[in-house]
Coordinates of C-alpha atoms in Angstrom, one line a residue:
X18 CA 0.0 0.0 0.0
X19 CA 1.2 3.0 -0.9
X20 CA 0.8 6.6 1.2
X21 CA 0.9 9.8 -0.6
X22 CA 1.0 13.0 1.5
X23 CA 1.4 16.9 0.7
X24 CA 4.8 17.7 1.9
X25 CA 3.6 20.6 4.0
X26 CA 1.1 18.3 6.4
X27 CA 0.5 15.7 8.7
X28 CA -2.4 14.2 10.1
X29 CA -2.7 15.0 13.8
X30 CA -3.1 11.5 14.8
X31 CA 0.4 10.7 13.1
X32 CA 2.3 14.1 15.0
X33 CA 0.5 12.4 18.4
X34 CA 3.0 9.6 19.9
X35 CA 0.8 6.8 21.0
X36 CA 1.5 6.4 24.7
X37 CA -0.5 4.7 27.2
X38 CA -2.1 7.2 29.1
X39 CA -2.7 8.0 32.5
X40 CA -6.5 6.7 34.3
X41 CA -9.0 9.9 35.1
X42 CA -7.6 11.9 37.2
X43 CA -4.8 9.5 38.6
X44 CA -1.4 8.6 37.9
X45 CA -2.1 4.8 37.1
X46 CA -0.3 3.8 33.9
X47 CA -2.5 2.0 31.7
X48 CA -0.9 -1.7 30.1
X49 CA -2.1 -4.7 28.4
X50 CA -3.2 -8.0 29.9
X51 CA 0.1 -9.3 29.4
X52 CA 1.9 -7.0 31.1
X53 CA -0.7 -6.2 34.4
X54 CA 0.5 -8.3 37.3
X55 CA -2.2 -10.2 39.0
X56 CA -1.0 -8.8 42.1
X57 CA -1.1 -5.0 41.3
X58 CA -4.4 -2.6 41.3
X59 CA -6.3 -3.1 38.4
X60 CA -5.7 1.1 36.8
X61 CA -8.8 2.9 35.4
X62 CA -10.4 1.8 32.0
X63 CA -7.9 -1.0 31.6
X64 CA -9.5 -3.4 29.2
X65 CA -7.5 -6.9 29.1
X66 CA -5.8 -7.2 25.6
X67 CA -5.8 -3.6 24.4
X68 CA -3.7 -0.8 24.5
X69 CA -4.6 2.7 25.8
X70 CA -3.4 5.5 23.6
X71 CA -3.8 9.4 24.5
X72 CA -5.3 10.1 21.0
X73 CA -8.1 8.6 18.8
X74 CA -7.1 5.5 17.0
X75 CA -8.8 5.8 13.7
X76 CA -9.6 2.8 11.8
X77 CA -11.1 2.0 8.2
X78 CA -13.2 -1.0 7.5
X79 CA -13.3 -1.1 3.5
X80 CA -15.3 -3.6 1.7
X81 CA -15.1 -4.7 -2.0
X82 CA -18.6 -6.2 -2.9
X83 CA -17.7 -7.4 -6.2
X84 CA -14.6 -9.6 -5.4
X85 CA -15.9 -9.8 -1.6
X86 CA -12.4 -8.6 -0.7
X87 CA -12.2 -6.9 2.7
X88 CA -9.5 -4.8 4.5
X89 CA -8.7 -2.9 7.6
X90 CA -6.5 0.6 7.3
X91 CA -5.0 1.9 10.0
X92 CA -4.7 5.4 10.2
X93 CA -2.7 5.9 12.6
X94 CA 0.4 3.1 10.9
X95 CA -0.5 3.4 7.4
X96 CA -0.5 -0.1 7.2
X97 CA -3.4 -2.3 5.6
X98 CA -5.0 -5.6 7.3
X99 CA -5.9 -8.5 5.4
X100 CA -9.1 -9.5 6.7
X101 CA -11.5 -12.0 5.4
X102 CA -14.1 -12.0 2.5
X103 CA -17.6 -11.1 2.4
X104 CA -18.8 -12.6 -0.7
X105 CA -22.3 -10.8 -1.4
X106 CA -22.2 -7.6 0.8
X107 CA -24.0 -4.6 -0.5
X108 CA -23.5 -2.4 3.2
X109 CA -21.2 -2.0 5.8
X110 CA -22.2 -0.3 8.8
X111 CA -19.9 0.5 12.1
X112 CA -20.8 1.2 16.0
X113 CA -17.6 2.8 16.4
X114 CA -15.7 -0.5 17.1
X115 CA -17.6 -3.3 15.1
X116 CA -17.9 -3.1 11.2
X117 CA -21.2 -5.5 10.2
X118 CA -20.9 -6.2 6.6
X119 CA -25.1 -7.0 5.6
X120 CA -25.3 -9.8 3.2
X121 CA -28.7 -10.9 1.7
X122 CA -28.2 -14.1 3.5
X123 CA -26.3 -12.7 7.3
X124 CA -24.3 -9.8 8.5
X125 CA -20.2 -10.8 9.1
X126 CA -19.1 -9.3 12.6
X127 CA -15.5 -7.4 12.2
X128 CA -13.9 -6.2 15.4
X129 CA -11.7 -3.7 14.3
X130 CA -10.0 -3.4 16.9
X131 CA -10.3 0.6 17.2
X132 CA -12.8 2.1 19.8
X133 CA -13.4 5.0 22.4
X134 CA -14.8 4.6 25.8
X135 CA -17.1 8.0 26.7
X136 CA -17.1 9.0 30.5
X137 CA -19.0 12.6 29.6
X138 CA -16.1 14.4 30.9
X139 CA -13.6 12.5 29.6
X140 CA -12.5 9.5 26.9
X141 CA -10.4 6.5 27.0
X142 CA -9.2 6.0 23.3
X143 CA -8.2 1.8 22.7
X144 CA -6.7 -0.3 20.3
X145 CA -6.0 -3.8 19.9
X146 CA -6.0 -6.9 17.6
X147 CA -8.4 -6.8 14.8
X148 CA -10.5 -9.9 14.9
X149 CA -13.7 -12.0 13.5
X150 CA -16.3 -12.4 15.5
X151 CA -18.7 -14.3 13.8
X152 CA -22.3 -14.1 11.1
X153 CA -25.2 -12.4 12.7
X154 CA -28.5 -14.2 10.7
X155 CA -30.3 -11.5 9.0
X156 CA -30.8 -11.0 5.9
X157 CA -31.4 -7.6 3.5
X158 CA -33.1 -4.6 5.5
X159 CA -31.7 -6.0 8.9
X160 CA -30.4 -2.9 10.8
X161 CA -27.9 -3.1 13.6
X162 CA -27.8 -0.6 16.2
X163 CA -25.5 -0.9 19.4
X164 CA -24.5 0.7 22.8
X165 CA -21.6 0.0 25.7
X166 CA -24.2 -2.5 26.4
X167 CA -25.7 -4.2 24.1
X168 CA -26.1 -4.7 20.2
X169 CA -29.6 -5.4 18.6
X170 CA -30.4 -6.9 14.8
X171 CA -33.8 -5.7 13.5
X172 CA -35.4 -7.6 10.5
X173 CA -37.1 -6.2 7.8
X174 CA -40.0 -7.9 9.2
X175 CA -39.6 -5.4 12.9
X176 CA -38.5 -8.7 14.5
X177 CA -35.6 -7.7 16.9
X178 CA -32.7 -9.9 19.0
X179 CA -30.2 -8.1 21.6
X180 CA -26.7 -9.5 21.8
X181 CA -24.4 -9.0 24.3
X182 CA -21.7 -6.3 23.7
X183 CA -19.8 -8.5 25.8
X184 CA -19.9 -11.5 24.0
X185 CA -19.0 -9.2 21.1
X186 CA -15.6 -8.2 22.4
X187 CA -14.2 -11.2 23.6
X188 CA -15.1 -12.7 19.7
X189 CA -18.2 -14.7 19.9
X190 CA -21.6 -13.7 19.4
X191 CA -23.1 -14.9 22.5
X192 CA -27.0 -16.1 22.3
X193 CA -29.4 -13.6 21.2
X194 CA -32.0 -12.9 23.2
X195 CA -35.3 -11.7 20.8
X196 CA -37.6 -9.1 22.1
X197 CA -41.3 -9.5 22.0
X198 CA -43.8 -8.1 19.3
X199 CA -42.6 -6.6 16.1
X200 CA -41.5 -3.1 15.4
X201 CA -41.6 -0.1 13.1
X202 CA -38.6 1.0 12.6
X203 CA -34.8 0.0 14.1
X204 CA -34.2 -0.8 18.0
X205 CA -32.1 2.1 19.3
X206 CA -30.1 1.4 22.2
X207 CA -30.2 4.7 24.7
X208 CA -30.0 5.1 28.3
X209 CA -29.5 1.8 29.4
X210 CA -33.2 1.5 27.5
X211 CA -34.1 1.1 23.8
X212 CA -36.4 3.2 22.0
X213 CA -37.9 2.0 19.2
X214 CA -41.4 2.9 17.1
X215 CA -44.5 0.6 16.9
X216 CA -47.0 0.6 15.0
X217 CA -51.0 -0.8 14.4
X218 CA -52.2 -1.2 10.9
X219 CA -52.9 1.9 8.9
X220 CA -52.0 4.0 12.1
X221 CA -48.7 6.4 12.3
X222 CA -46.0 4.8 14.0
X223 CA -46.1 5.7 17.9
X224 CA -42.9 5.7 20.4
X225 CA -42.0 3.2 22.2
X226 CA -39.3 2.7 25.1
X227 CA -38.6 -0.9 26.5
X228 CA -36.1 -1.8 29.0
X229 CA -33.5 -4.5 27.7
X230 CA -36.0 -7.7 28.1
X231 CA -38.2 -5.9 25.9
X232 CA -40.7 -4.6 28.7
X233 CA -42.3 -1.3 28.0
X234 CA -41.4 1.3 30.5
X235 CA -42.3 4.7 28.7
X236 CA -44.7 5.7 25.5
X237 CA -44.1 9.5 25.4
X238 CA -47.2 11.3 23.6
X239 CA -45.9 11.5 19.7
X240 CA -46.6 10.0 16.5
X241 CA -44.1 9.6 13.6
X242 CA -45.0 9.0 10.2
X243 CA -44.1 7.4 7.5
X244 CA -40.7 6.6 9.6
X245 CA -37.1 6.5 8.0
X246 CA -33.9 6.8 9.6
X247 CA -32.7 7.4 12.8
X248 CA -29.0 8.8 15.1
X249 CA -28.0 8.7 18.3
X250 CA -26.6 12.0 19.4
X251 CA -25.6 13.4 22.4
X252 CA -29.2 14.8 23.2
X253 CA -31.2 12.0 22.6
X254 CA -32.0 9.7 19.7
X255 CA -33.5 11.3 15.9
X256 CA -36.1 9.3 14.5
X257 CA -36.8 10.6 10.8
X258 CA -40.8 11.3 10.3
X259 CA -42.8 12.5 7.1
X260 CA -43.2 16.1 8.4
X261 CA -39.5 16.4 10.0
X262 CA -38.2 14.5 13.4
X263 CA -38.9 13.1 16.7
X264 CA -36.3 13.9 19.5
X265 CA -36.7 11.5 22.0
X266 CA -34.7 12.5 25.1
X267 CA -34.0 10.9 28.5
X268 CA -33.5 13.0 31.8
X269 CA -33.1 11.6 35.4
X270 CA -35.0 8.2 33.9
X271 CA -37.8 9.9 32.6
X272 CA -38.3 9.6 28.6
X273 CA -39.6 12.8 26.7
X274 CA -40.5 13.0 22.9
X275 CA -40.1 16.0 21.0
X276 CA -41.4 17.1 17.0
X277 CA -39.1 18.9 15.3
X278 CA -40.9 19.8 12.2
X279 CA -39.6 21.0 8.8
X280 CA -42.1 23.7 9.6
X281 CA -43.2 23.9 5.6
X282 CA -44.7 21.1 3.7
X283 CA -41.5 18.7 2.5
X284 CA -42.1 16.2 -0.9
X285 CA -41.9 12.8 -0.2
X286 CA -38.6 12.5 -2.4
X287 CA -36.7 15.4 -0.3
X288 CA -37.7 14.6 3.0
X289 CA -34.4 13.2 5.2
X290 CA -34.2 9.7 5.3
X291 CA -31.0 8.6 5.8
X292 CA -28.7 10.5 8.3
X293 CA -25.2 11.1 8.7
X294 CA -22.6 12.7 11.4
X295 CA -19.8 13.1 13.4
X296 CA -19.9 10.4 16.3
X297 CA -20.5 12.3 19.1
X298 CA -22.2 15.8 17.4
X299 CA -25.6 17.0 17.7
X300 CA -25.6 18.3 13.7
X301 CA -26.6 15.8 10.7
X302 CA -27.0 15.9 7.7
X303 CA -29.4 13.9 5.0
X304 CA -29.7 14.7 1.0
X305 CA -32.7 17.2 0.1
X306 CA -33.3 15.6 -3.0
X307 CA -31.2 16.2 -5.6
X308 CA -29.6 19.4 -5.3
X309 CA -29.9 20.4 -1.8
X310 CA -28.5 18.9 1.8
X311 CA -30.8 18.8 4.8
X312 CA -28.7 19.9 8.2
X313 CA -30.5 19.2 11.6
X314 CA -29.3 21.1 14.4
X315 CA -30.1 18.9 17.3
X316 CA -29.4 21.2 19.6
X317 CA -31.1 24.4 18.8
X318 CA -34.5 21.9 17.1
X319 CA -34.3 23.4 13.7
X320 CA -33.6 22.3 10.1
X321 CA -31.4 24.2 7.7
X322 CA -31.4 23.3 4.0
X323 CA -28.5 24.3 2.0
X324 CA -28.5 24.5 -1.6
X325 CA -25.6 22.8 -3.4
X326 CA -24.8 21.2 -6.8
X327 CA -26.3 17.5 -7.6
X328 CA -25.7 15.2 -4.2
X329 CA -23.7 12.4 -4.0
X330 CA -22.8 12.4 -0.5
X331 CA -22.8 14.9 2.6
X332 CA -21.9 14.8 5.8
X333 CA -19.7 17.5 8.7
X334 CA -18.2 17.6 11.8
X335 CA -20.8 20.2 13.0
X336 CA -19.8 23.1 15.7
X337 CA -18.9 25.4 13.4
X338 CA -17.8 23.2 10.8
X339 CA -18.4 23.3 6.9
X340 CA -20.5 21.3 5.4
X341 CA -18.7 18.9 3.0
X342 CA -20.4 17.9 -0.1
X343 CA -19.4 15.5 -2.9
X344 CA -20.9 16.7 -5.9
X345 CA -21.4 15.1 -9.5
X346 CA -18.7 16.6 -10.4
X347 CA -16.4 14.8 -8.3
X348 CA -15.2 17.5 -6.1
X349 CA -15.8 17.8 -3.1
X350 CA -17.8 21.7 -2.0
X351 CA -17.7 23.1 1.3
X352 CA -20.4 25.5 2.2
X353 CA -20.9 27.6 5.4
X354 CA -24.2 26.4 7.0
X355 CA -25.6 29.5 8.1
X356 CA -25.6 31.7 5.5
X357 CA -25.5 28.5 2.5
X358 CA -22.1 30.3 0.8
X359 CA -20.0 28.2 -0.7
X360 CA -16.6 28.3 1.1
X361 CA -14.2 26.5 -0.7
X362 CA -14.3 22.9 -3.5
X363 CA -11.2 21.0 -4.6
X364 CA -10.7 19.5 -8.0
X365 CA -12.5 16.8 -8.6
X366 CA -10.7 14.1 -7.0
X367 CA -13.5 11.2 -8.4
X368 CA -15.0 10.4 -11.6
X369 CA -18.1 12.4 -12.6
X370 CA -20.7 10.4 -10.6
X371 CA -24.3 10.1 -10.7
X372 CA -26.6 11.2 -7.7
X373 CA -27.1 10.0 -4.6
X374 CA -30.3 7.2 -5.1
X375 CA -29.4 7.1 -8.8
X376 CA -26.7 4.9 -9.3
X377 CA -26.1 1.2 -9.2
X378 CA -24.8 -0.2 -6.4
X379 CA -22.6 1.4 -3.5
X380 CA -22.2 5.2 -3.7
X381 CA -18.8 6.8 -2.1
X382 CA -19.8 8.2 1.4
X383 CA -17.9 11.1 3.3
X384 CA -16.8 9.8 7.0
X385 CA -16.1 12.6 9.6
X386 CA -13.9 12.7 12.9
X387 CA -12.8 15.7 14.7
X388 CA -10.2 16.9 12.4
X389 CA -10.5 14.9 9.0
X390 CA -12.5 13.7 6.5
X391 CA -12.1 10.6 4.5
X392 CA -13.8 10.0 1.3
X393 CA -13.4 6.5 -0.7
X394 CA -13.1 6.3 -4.5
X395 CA -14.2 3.2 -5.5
X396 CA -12.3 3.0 -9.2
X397 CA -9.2 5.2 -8.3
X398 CA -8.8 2.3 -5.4
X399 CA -7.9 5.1 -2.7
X400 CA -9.1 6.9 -0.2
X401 CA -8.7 10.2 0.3
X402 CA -7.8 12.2 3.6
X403 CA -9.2 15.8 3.8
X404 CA -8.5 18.3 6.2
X405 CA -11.9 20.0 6.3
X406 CA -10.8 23.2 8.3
X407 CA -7.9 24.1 6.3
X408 CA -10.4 24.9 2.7
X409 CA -10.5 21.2 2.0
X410 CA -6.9 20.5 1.3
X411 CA -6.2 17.2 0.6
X412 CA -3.5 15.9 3.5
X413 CA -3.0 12.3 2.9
X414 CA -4.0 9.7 -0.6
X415 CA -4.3 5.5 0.6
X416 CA -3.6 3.3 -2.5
X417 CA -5.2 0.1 -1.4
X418 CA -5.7 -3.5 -3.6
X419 CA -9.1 -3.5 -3.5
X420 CA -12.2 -1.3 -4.8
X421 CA -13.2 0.2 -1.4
X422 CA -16.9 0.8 -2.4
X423 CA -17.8 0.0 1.3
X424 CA -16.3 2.3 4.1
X425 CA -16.9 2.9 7.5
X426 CA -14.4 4.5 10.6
X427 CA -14.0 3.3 13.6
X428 CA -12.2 4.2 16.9
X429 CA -14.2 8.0 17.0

């Protein structure tokens, strides 16, 4: 694999020495299982087999669906994983540690091997071992959604199954244990809960929020719908309705649902329905049909749409971020979301590609961390490394051996 970099720039995470850091608040070095004596304190966030590091440990999980070649990137080495194949995927999907490539016939479990812990006022940043974990059953439309807890697979059919995260991160799947009833949308785990919709026939899609057996413990007052997609942010979980979003929101263990409406009447073929964003930030983002790019400020409850060129993929960092855009063109366009100026576009990095929703097969995406951007280019068989807040510069270009149609990041 080859690494090609603009002389004048270096990603942060490669500047940042990876030392194992201190626990919260105390002096207690951090080390593997191998090197902890039995006989000493266990330190802080020590998790047996992994490394600590003081900064993020970026990952790529690319995915090839025509030869069913897989690979792992690290971003932080350079170096490429060989990992096994996926004959048949069409999505890959992350939680920030596990990659779930969907197959029409089961989703293959990847540990990647990258992950954050989130303590609210600080985070522990890991790495370790990339690993197989197993084939989830499951076939197309399956969604997987996962917490520090637990990690549920929802049918097409709204039949759902929680899995331990545990299981997960010692490399087996554990038995599943299905929930009762069916559902209308994805299983969200949130607040040691999961919020989900249901639904009776003909009747919009009400919320519902079970504790982990699948008991009901809340329905807050609000419909949805016509429901389609869904994010967990920091204020609560997004569910995607016909006439905008719900916001349901948990505070000292009671559950609230709020509407955040479009607040004008939104086509069916504009209307967000697939959402993307930063790990960890309250802004996302969702194509406005074809020329346009819904942002959702979480936070503040309202929707800005920003008129661009012909969508491929969007997606930003939020707080004050641009917006990044890849266009038709293949460029990449950065517009300020206040005011909807464009702020800056590269040259077209990409092949002239056709819109988002129009094209056969997978469509590059634009993943988003704290200081970088990564898009993948598919027939170039690179990915690119863009420094969002320095006018889109390109800092780093992966060659890789595959065509990495599929990408997700992990360790954010």
């Amino acid at each position: 694999m080859l690494v090609r970099k603009n002389v004048t720039s270096l990603a942060p995470a490669l500047a940042a020495v990876i030392l194992l850091t201190a626990g919260c608040g105390g002096g207690d070095e951090v080390k593997s299982g191998s090197e902890t004596s039995a006989s000493s304190p266990t330190p802080h966030g020590y998790v047996e087999g992994a490394t600590e590091a003081a900064e993020q440990q970026s990952r790529l999980l690319l995915g090839d669906p025509g030869s069913g070649e897989t690979r792992v990137l690290d971003l932080i080495t350079g170096k490429v994983h060989d990992t096994a194949r996926s004959p048949g995927a069409t999505a890959l999907t992350t939680d920030g540690r596990f990659g779930y490539f969907h197959g029409p016939d089961g989703i293959r479990v990847l540990d990647s091997g990258a992950w954050m812990v989130d303590h609210g006022d600080h985070v522990h940043y890991y790495r370790a071992k990339v690993q197989e974990v197993g084939d989830l059953p499951g076939g197309t439309g399956t969604s997987i959604r996962s917490d520090a807890g637990v990690t549920v697979a929802t049918s097409a059919d709204g039949k759902a199954s929680v899995y331990r995260r545990a299981d997960l991160e010692k490399g087996t799947l554990g038995a599943p244990s299905p929930l009762p009833g069916t559902f209308a949308g994805a299983v969200v785990p949130y607040a040691e809960h999961l919020v989900t919709l249901t639904a009776e026939s003909g009747a919009p899609a009400k919320v519902a929020v079970l504790d982990r057996s699948g008991k009901r413990v809340a329905a807050p007052e609000a419909e949805c719908e016509e429901p389609r997609g869904d994010a967990v942010t920091r204020r609560g979980v997004v569910l995607g309705c016909a006439d905008g979003a719900l916001l349901v929101h948990e505070d000292d263990g009671a559950f609230t649902a709020e509407k955040i409406p479009y607040g004008e009447d939104v086509p069916k073929n504009e209307r967000a329905v697939e959402f993307r964003h930063r790990p960890g930030s309250s802004t996302l983002t969702a194509p406005a049909d074809k020329d346009a790019v819904w942002v959702l400020d979480v936070s503040e409850g309202a929707w800005t749409r920003v008129k661009t060129g012909p969508v491929v993929a969007a997606n930003t960092a939020g707080e004050g971020s641009p917006l990044v855009v890849l266009e038709t063109d293949g460029a990449l366009h950065g517009y300020d979301i206040a005011t909807g100026k464009e702020t800056g576009v590269t040259d077209p990095l990409l092949k002239e590609l056709p819109e988002a929703g129009a094209g056969s097969g997978a469509a590059p995406v634009i993943e988003v961390d704290r200081s970088r951007a990564y898009l993948n280019d598919p027939e170039g068989k690179r990915v690119y490394e863009i420094d969002y807040n320095d006018d889109l510069r390109v800092a780093r270009t992966f060659d890789v051996d595959v065509r990495p149609s599929l990408m997700v990041e992990t360790g954010r």
